XYZ file of N, CA and C in Angstrom:
243
model
N 23.646 22.404 -5.533
C 22.812 21.065 -5.288
C 22.167 20.436 -5.837
N 21.414 20.855 -6.581
C 21.004 20.534 -7.571
C 21.132 19.869 -9.325
N 22.801 20.059 -9.238
C 23.197 19.530 -9.924
C 23.285 17.546 -9.535
N 23.803 17.657 -8.379
C 24.218 16.936 -7.579
C 23.245 15.993 -7.311
N 21.912 16.624 -7.301
C 20.981 15.789 -7.189
C 20.161 15.043 -8.915
N 20.492 15.417 -9.800
C 20.403 15.176 -10.780
C 21.191 14.068 -11.006
N 21.850 14.234 -11.050
C 23.425 13.159 -11.018
C 23.143 11.813 -10.446
N 22.378 11.974 -8.934
C 22.330 10.349 -8.380
C 21.099 10.176 -8.728
N 20.121 11.041 -9.243
C 18.997 10.918 -8.974
C 18.098 10.683 -10.707
N 18.651 10.322 -11.656
C 18.127 11.001 -12.706
C 17.161 10.970 -13.300
N 16.380 11.737 -13.546
C 14.850 11.141 -14.474
C 14.709 11.007 -15.562
N 13.722 10.270 -16.261
C 14.440 10.631 -18.032
C 12.612 10.933 -17.794
N 12.663 11.390 -19.626
C 10.994 11.420 -20.022
C 10.088 10.154 -19.832
N 9.010 10.151 -19.700
C 7.794 9.492 -20.028
C 7.901 9.528 -21.946
N 7.808 8.095 -22.237
C 7.569 8.387 -23.772
C 6.168 7.342 -24.415
N 5.741 7.138 -23.326
C 4.130 6.144 -23.387
C 3.152 6.595 -24.063
N 1.794 6.126 -23.651
C 0.680 6.916 -23.647
C 0.506 7.194 -22.723
N 0.551 8.958 -22.772
C -0.361 10.173 -21.320
C -1.764 9.365 -20.903
N -1.043 8.968 -19.184
C -2.356 9.065 -18.086
C -1.627 9.688 -17.297
N -2.267 9.934 -16.322
C -1.268 10.393 -15.118
C -0.822 9.405 -14.374
N -1.857 8.087 -14.786
C -1.677 6.428 -13.537
C -0.377 6.353 -14.413
N -0.079 6.167 -15.839
C 1.352 5.861 -16.035
C 2.920 6.661 -16.194
N 2.296 7.785 -15.577
C 3.422 8.651 -15.259
C 3.591 8.373 -14.016
N 2.652 8.038 -13.397
C 3.277 8.089 -11.833
C 3.891 6.680 -12.429
N 3.467 5.719 -12.245
C 4.249 4.658 -12.467
C 5.294 4.444 -13.004
N 5.448 5.284 -14.101
C 6.915 4.779 -14.607
C 7.656 6.110 -13.507
N 7.377 7.305 -12.908
C 8.275 7.872 -11.940
C 8.835 6.216 -10.335
N 7.937 6.018 -10.658
C 8.001 4.896 -9.367
C 8.720 3.487 -9.954
N 8.395 3.367 -11.536
C 9.624 2.410 -12.009
C 10.991 2.818 -12.334
N 11.672 4.420 -12.230
C 12.436 4.900 -12.410
C 12.787 4.740 -11.256
N 12.141 4.880 -9.990
C 12.895 4.812 -8.202
C 13.342 3.415 -8.172
N 13.001 2.411 -8.879
C 12.685 1.408 -8.075
C 14.403 1.277 -9.389
N 14.158 1.341 -10.296
C 16.129 0.685 -10.992
C 16.694 1.738 -10.031
N 16.484 3.062 -9.843
C 17.457 3.611 -9.430
C 17.963 2.979 -7.696
N 17.146 2.136 -6.968
C 16.938 1.546 -5.413
C 18.109 0.405 -6.549
N 17.505 -0.249 -7.481
C 17.952 -1.837 -7.195
C 19.933 -0.939 -7.995
N 20.063 -0.143 -8.621
C 20.767 -0.326 -8.266
C 22.144 0.134 -7.420
N 21.865 1.025 -6.754
C 22.457 1.134 -4.735
C 22.745 -0.348 -4.820
N 21.465 -1.566 -4.539
C 21.478 -2.877 -3.548
C 22.721 -4.231 -4.325
N 22.892 -3.368 -5.658
C 23.732 -4.063 -6.446
C 24.941 -3.439 -6.257
N 25.386 -2.323 -5.836
C 26.133 -1.617 -6.053
C 26.557 -2.264 -4.024
N 25.924 -2.077 -3.214
C 26.467 -2.534 -2.319
C 26.423 -4.251 -1.884
N 25.767 -4.541 -2.749
C 26.233 -6.172 -2.398
C 27.428 -6.096 -3.375
N 27.907 -6.063 -4.450
C 28.703 -6.391 -5.589
C 30.236 -5.969 -4.419
N 30.112 -4.439 -4.089
C 30.942 -4.333 -2.952
C 31.073 -4.941 -1.679
N 30.913 -6.134 -1.049
C 30.610 -6.256 0.139
C 30.343 -5.601 1.159
N 29.183 -5.112 1.032
C 28.509 -4.059 2.238
C 27.496 -5.250 2.533
N 27.483 -5.789 1.778
C 26.176 -6.427 2.162
C 25.637 -7.827 1.706
N 24.768 -8.738 2.441
C 25.251 -10.085 1.895
C 24.249 -10.264 0.467
N 24.949 -11.475 -0.087
C 24.169 -11.702 -1.357
C 22.126 -11.971 -0.709
N 22.308 -12.644 -0.154
C 20.684 -12.712 1.034
C 20.427 -11.536 1.227
N 20.851 -10.491 2.029
C 20.414 -9.375 2.163
C 19.820 -8.455 0.859
N 20.910 -8.972 0.028
C 19.996 -8.406 -1.270
C 18.813 -8.692 -2.304
N 19.275 -9.799 -1.838
C 17.468 -10.490 -2.506
C 16.290 -10.156 -1.724
N 16.924 -9.658 -0.444
C 15.511 -9.706 0.602
C 15.326 -8.336 0.117
N 15.993 -7.183 0.182
C 15.732 -6.156 -0.222
C 14.751 -5.655 -1.363
N 15.532 -6.354 -2.629
C 14.735 -6.506 -3.533
C 13.471 -6.626 -4.078
N 12.984 -8.058 -3.176
C 11.774 -8.871 -2.818
C 11.320 -7.351 -2.566
N 11.480 -6.785 -1.097
C 11.006 -6.328 -0.885
C 10.473 -4.670 -1.383
N 11.332 -4.013 -2.675
C 11.302 -2.993 -3.386
C 10.408 -3.915 -4.574
N 10.513 -4.719 -4.825
C 9.270 -5.453 -5.505
C 8.050 -5.474 -4.990
N 8.111 -6.262 -3.876
C 6.182 -6.212 -3.710
C 5.930 -5.030 -3.379
N 6.883 -3.384 -2.984
C 6.393 -2.091 -3.561
C 5.744 -1.749 -4.844
N 6.560 -1.861 -5.865
C 6.910 -1.177 -7.329
C 4.918 -2.263 -7.664
N 5.072 -3.731 -7.775
C 3.414 -4.503 -8.115
C 2.647 -4.201 -6.592
N 2.673 -3.590 -6.096
C 1.386 -3.005 -5.266
C 0.882 -1.434 -5.672
N 2.252 -0.660 -6.447
C 1.903 0.689 -6.660
C 1.214 0.389 -7.980
N 1.501 -0.687 -8.825
C 1.187 -0.622 -10.084
C -0.654 -1.046 -9.819
N -0.976 -1.778 -8.692
C -2.479 -2.480 -8.374
C -3.058 -1.748 -7.963
N -2.892 -0.783 -6.923
C -3.051 0.715 -6.425
C -3.380 1.681 -8.188
N -2.533 2.063 -8.952
C -2.503 2.751 -10.149
C -3.801 1.947 -11.320
N -3.631 0.498 -10.734
C -4.738 -0.240 -11.823
C -4.527 -0.188 -13.115
N -2.725 -0.530 -13.297
C -2.198 -0.391 -14.298
C -2.417 -1.863 -14.999
N -2.204 -2.338 -16.407
C -2.251 -3.971 -16.308
C -3.452 -4.583 -16.870
N -4.834 -3.773 -16.212
C -5.692 -4.706 -15.811
C -6.432 -4.987 -16.474
N -7.023 -3.470 -17.357
C -7.652 -3.291 -18.460
C -7.042 -3.455 -20.202
N -5.649 -3.448 -20.202
C -5.062 -3.779 -21.388
C -5.253 -4.847 -22.218
N -5.618 -5.257 -23.354
C -6.097 -6.724 -24.520
C -4.313 -7.259 -24.276
N -4.011 -8.386 -23.898
C -3.481 -8.827 -23.352
C -2.675 -9.671 -25.373
N -1.355 -9.511 -25.017
C -1.181 -10.318 -26.593
C -0.574 -11.898 -26.507
N -1.614 -12.737 -27.130
C -1.137 -13.654 -27.303
C 0.013 -14.625 -28.210
């Protein structure tokens, strides 16, 4: 069962600057990417409409943005112009 879960939900190592917030956001980002893959597959195979796919993607995008805001990522770092 673990092999099946690892195949369906792969996790990759975090390679950035380590903070607990970055690690959590990385996990959220990987989950986001996994969900996007499922939505795209459903739409490509005709199981959901393009409009429904866009609606679902917008919902999970908002969830990802909210997690970034709650974790405070991207606010205290200098921007590169």
